[in-house]
Structure formats: C-alpha cells, structure tokens
Coordinates of C-alpha atoms in Angstrom, one line a residue:
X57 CA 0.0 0.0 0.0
X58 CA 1.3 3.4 -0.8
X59 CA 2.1 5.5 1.8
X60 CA 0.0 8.9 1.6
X61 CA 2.4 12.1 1.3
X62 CA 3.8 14.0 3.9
X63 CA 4.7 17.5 2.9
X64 CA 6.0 17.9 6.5
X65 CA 8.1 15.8 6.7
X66 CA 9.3 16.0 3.1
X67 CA 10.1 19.5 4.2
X68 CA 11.7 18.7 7.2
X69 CA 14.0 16.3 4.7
X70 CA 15.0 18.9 2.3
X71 CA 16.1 21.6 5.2
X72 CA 18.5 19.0 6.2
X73 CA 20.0 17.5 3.5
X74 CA 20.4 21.0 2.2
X75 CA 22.9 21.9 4.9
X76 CA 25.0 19.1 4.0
X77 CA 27.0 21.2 1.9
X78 CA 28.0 24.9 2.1
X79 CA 29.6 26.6 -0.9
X80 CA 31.4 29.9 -1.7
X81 CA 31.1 31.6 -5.4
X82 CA 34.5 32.9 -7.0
X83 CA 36.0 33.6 -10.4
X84 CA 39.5 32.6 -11.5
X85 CA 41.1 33.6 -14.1
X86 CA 43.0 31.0 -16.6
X87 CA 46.1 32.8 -15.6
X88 CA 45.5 31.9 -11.9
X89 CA 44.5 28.4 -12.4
X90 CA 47.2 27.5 -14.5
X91 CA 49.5 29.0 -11.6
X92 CA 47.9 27.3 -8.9
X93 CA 48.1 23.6 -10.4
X94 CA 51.6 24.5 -11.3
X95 CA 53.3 25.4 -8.0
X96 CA 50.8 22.3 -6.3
X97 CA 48.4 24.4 -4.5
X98 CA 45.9 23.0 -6.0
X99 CA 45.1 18.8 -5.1
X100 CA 43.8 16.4 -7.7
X101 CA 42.2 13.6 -5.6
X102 CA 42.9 10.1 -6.6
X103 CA 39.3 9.4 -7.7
X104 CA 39.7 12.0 -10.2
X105 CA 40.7 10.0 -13.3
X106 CA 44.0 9.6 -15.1
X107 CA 44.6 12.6 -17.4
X108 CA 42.4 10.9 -20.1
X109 CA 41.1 13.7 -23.0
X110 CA 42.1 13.1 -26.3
X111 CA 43.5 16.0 -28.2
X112 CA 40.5 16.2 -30.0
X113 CA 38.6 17.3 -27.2
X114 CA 41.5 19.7 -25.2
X115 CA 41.0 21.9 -28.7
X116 CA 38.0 21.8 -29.1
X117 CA 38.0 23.0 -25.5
X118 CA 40.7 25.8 -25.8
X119 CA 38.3 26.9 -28.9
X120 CA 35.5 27.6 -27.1
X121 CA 37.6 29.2 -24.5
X122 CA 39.1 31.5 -27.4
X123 CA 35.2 32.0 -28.5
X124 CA 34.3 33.2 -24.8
X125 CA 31.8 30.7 -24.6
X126 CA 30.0 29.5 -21.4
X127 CA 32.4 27.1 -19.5
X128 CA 30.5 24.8 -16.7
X129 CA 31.7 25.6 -13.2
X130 CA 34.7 24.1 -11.4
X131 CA 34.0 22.5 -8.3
X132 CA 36.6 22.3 -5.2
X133 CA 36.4 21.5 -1.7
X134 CA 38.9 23.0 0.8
X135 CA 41.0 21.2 2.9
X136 CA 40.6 22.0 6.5
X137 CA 44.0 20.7 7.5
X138 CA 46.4 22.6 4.5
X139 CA 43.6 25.0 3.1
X140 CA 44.4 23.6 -0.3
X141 CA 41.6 23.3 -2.9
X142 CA 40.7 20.0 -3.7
X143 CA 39.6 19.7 -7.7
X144 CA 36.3 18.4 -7.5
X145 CA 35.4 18.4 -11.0
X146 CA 37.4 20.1 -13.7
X147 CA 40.9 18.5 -13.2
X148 CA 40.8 18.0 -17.0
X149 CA 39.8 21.3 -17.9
X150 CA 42.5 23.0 -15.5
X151 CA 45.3 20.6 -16.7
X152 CA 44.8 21.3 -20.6
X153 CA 44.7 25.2 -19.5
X154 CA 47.9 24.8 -17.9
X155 CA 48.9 22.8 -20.9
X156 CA 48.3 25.2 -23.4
X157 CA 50.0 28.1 -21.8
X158 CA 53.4 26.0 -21.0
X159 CA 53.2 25.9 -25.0
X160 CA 52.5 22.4 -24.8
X161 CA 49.4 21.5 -26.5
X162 CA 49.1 21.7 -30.2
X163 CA 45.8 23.0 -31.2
X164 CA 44.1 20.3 -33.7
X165 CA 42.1 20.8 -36.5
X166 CA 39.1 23.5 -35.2
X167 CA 35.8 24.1 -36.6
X168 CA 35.6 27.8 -35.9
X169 CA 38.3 29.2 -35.6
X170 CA 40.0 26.9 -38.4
X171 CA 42.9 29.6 -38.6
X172 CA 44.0 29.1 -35.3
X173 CA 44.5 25.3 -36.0
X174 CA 48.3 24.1 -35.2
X175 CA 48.4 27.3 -32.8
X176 CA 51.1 27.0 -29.8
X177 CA 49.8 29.8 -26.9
X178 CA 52.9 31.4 -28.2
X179 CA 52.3 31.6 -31.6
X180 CA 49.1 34.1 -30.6
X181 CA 49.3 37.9 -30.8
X182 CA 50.4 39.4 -27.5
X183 CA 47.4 41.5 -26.8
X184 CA 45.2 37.8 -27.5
X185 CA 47.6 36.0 -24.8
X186 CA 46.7 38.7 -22.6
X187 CA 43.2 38.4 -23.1
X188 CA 43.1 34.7 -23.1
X189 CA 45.3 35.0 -19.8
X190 CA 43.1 37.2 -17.7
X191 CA 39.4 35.6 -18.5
X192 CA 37.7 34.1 -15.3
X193 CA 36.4 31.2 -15.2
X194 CA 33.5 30.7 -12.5
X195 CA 33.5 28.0 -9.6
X196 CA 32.2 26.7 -6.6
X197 CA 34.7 26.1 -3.8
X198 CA 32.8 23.3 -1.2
X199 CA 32.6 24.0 2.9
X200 CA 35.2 22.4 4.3
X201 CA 32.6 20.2 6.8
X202 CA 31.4 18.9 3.6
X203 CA 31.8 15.0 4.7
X204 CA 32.9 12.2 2.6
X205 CA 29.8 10.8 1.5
X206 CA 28.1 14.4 0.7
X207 CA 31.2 14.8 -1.7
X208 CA 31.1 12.1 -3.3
X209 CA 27.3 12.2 -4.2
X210 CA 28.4 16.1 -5.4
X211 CA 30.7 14.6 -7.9
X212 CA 28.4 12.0 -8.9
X213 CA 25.6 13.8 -9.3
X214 CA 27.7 16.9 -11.1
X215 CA 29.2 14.3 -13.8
X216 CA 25.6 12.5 -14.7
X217 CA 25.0 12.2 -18.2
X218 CA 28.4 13.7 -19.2
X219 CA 32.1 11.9 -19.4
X220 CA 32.2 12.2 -15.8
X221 CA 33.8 9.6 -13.2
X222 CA 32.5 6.3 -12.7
X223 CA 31.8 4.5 -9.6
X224 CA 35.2 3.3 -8.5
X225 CA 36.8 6.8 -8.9
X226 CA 34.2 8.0 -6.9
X227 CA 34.5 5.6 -4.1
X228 CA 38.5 5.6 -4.6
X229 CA 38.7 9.4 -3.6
X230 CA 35.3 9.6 -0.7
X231 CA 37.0 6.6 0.8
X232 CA 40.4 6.6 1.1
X233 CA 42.1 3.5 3.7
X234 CA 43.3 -0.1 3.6
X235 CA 40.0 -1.4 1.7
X236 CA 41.2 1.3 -1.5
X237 CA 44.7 0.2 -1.3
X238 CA 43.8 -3.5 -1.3
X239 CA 41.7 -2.6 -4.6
X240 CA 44.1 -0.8 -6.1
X241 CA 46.9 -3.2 -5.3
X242 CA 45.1 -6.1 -6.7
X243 CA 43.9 -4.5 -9.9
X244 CA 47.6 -4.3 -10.7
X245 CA 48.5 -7.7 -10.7
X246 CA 49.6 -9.0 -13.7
X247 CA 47.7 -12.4 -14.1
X248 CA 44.6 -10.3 -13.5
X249 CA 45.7 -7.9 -16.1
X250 CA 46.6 -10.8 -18.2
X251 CA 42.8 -11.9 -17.7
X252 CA 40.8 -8.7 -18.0
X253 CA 42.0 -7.6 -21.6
X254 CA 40.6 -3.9 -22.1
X255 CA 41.1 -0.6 -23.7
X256 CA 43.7 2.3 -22.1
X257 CA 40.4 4.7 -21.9
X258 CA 38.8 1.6 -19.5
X259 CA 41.9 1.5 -17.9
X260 CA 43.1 4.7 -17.0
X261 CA 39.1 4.9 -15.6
X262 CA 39.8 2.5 -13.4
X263 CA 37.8 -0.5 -14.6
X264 CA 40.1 -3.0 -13.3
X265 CA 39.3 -1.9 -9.8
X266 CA 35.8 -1.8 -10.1
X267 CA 36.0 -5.6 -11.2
X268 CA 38.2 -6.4 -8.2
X269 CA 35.6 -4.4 -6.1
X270 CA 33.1 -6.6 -7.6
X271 CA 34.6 -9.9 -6.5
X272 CA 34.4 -9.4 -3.1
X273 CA 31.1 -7.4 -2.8
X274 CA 29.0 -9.6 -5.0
X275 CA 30.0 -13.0 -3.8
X276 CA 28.3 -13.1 -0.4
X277 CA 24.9 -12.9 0.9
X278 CA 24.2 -9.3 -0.7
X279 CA 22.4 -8.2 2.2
X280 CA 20.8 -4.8 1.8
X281 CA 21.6 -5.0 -2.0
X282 CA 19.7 -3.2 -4.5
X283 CA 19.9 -3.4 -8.3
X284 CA 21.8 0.1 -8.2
X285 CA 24.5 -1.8 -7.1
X286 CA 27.0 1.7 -6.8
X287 CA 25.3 2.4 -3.3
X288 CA 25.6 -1.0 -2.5
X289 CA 29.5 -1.0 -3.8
X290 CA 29.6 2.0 -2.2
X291 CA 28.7 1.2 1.4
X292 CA 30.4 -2.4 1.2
X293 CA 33.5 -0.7 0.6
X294 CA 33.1 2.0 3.4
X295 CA 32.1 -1.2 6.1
X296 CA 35.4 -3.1 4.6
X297 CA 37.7 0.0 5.2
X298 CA 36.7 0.2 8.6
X299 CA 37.0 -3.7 9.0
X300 CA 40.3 -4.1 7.9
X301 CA 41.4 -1.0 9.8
X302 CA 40.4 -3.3 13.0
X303 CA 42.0 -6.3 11.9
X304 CA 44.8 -5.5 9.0
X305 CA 45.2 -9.1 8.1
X306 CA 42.0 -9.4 6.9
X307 CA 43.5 -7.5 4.3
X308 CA 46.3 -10.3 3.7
X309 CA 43.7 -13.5 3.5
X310 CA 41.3 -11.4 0.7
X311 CA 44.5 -10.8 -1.3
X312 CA 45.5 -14.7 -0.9
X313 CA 41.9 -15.3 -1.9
X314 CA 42.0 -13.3 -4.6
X315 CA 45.2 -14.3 -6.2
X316 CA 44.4 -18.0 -5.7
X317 CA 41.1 -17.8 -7.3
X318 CA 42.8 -15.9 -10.2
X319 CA 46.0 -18.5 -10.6
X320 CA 43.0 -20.8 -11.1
X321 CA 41.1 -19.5 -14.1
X322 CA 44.1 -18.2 -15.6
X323 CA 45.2 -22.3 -15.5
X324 CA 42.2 -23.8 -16.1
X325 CA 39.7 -21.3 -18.0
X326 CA 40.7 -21.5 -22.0
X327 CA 39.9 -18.0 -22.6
X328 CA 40.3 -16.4 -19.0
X329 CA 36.9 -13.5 -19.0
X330 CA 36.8 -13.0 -22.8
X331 CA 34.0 -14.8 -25.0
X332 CA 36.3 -16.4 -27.0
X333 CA 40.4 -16.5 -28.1
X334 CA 40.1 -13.4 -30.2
X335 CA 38.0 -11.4 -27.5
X336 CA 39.8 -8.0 -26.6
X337 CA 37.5 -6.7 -24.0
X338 CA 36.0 -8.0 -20.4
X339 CA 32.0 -8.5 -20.3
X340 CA 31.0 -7.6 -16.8
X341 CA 28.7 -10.5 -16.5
X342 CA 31.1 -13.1 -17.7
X343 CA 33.9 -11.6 -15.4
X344 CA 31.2 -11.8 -12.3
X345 CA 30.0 -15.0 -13.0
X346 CA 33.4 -16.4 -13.7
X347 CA 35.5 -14.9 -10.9
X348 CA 32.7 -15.2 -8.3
X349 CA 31.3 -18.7 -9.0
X350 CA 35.3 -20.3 -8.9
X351 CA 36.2 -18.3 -6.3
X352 CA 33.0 -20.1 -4.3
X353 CA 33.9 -23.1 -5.8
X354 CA 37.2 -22.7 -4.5
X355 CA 35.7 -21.8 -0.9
X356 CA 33.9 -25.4 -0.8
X357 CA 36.9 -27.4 -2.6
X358 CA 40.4 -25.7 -1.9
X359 CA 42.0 -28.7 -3.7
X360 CA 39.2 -28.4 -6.6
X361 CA 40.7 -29.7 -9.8
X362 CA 39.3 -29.8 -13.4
X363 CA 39.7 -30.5 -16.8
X364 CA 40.4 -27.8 -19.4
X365 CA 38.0 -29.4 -21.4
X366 CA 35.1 -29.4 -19.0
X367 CA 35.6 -26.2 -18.4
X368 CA 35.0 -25.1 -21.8
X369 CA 32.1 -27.3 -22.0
X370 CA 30.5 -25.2 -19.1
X371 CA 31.3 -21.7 -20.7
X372 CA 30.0 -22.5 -24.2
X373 CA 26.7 -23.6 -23.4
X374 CA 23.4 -21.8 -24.1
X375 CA 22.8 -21.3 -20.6
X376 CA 25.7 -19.4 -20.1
X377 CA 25.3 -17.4 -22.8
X378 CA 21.4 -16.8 -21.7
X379 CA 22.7 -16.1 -17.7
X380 CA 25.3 -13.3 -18.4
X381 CA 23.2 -11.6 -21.2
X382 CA 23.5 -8.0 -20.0
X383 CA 20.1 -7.2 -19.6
X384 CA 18.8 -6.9 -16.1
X385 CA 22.3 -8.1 -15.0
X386 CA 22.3 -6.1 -12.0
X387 CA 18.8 -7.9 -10.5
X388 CA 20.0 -9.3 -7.2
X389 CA 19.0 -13.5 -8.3
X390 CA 21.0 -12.9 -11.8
X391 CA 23.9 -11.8 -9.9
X392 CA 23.8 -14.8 -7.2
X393 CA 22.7 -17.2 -10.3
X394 CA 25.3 -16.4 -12.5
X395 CA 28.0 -16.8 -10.3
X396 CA 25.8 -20.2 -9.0
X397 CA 26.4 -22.0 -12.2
X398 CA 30.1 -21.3 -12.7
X399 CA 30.4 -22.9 -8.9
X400 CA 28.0 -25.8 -9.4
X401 CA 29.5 -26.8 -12.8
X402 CA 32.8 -26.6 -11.4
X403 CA 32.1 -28.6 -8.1
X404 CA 29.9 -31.1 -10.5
X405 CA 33.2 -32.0 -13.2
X406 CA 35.6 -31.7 -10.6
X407 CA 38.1 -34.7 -10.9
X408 CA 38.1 -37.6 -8.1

C-alpha cells in the first residue's frame, strides 16, 4: 500500500540534507589556475581519473575558450588541515589550461576558428595571450565540513549524463584506507591484467578496480543489496575500510583469496573473462559470473581440480550465454545465479 504524502516531513527532509553542503562563489582567471596547479596548490584527488582527453577534445575546449563561450563551473572542496583546494570536477579542464600556456598543446584541426588550428599559446598575438590569460572562469569552492559521502554524491551527481567519473573513482577518492589500497593493489597484478584484456580509456578509468571491487562485494549474501548496485559498492567498501582498519590481516587473507582464485582460471579457463580467443574486452557479467562462481567453488573445494576441457564445456553452453546476457544483470538473483552456475558446474566436473 502506498504510503499517503507527507509535505511535512518532506520539508523537514529537504532543510536537512540542504545543509549538508555549504559553498562559496568565486571567479578565477585561466592565468591563476594555470598558476595554482603549477606550484601544487591546487590537489587532484585520486578518484579524479587519469589525465584521459584526447587532443581532439582539449581543442576543441581551448576553442570555445578562445570564442568566450560559457564554461560549466569548477568544483573544489577546501582542505581543513592545509587550506588547499581539492579539484572536485574540472581537473581535466584546469590541466589542458595549464597545458596550453606552458606551450604544450598543439591545437588540432578547429571548426571555428579553423585559422588558429596548429596554434602554440605562443604563436598568438600578445594582446590575444593577454586576453586569453586574464578571463575568469567561475567555480564553486565546497565547505570544508562537507563529509565524505556528501562529496562524493556532489561529484556524482555533477558528472551525470556527461564523461564524468565512474563508480570506482568515486568511491576511490570519498573513501580513502586499507580497503582502497587492497583494490588498487590487486587491480595491478599481472595475471589479472593478463585476464581482464581492455582498452587504455577503460583502464586509466579505473575499470580493473571496479572488477576487483566486484569480486568481493557480489560474492556473499548481498544483504541490503539493490539493483543500483553503486550504493551498495559503495557502502560495502566503506564497512570493509573500517574492517580491515580493526584487523589488518583481513587484508592479507582477501588478497591470498583473490590471487588463488585468479591463478585458477588463468590455468584452467581457456579464454580467462573473454567470450572467445580473439576477444579484446572483459564482459562484466562473464567476469562476475566467472571470478565469483570459482572463487565459491574454490571456498567449498580448496583442492578443486578440473579439466580444461570441461571447463569449456561449461562456458559455451546456451545457458551461459542466456545467464550473463546484459540485460537486467544487476537484479540481485541474476547476480547470485550467475555466479551459482560457474560454482555448481565446477564442483559437478571436478576430478576424483
């Protein structure tokens, strides 16, 4: 039955969650910010992804710059303990600034201003460098009290429906601790890099640790999970940090999980995550329904050991095609069923 609405309380809602977040209004100019990233005073938090534009899009950026068009607001977040400005959102707009006016970026072929195209900042008339130097640029500097969680739903909610950060940069940068090293440790081993093939765009994103993030989250009992599985990521990773901040070898026996479970498919799965020997990219359902259901497996039978052949058998049936089809793949049964019949066919062919 549907609850009836409560404009009470929904007010009472909104006047708290509104003072979450405090914010001041300034104006920098492209001079300033270049100055500031330069000589380090300004931070570029870890969830922030991997300088990643493709000089395509830093002209096309410096363009409408040149064309004084509307830029979208920077976001930072000052740092009670230095009173340095965290980059919330722009990193990649302040870093091809600051590239262009160290005379390192090459302006590409432009649609407007196609006469500026193969410009150096240096190669402008002095009175245009000038110009360019001393426009502002508008942003929103963050309280400092703004807490972890507020932040990180800022920078989601600021990068929706544009080429903004994914879920694990997010929860890399709001959650900082043991949990966050463990995943970024892992993600760099090489058998698991060896078995998640992908592109340098995925990878600089951070894929890898969302997958590794993935394998731990997903595999148990999912309680209190919901098919927006980034909350759920989300608060499993805050409850790990604070786990393994208690006990530090937890730490140890999830990475001796993890590597065992990976030595295994790398062995004993033909085509490690990929759909076939040609494949050149990672399925998310295949990788979750691979990595979780042997590393169950592996839980039950620590000694489990199986043919090559059966193996292959198991991951070129219809059914496993039909289980890891993408749609509705975050629905809480899919997930537990996929990952279910990697472990029960593995447990089932085992050899005596």
């Amino acid at each position: 039955m549907t609850e009836p609405l409560d404009p009470d309380a929904a007010e009472a809602q909104i006047s708290v969650q509104s003072k979450r977040i405090g914010y001041t209004i300034i104006e920098y100019t492209i001079e300033y910010l270049a100055n500031k990233l330069r000589e380090g005073e300004f931070y570029i938090p870890e969830y922030q992804r991997a300088y990643v534009w493709e000089p395509e899009r830093k002209s096309r950026f410096i363009e409408s710059v040149l064309l004084n068009l509307p830029i979208p607001l920077l976001f930072f977040w000052e740092n009670e303990s230095d009173g340095k400005l965290e980059i919330v959102d722009g990193s990649q707009r302040i870093r091809t600034i600051e590239e262009f006016l160290d005379n390192q970026l090459i302006l590409g072929d432009l649609e407007t201003l196609d006469k500026v195209s193969g410009f150096r900042f240096g190669d402008l008339k002095e009175s245009r460098q000038r110009k360019l130097k001393n426009k502002a640029i508008r942003g929103v500097v963050l309280d400092e009290k703004a807490d972890d969680q507020a932040r990180a739903d800022l920078f989601d909610r600021i990068n929706t429906g544009s080429k903004g950060a994914n879920p694990a940069e997010i929860r890399r940068g709001a959650l900082p601790g043991p949990f966050t090293k463990l995943v970024s440790d892992l993600a760099k081993m090489k058998v698991f890099r060896d078995l998640t093939p992908m592109s340098e765009m995925q990878a600089n994103s951070r894929i890898r640790e969302e997958l590794v993030t993935r394998f731990f989250a997903l595999s148990g009992d999912l309680q209190g999970y919901h098919d927006r599985v980034a909350d759920y990521l989300f608060d499993y990773s805050k409850d790990m940090t604070q786990k393994i901040k208690s006990d530090p070898d937890l730490a140890t026996s999830m990475k001796e999980e993890f590597s065992a479970t990976m030595e295994f498919i790398a062995e004993n799965f033909p085509y490690g995550f990929k759909r076939n020997q040609r494949g050149k990219a990672t399925p998310k359902t295949r990788y979750e329904a691979i990595a979780i259901g042997t590393k169950q497996a592996l839980a039950e039978a620590p000694d489990l050991r199986i043919d090559k052949s059966a193996v292959e058998e198991l991951i070129t049936s219809s059914k496993f095609a039909d289980i890891t089809r993408a749609d509705g793949g975050n629905a809480k049964l899919r997930v537990q069923g996929r990952a279910a019949y990697i472990k029960n066919g593995l447990l089932e062919r085992r050899k005596s």
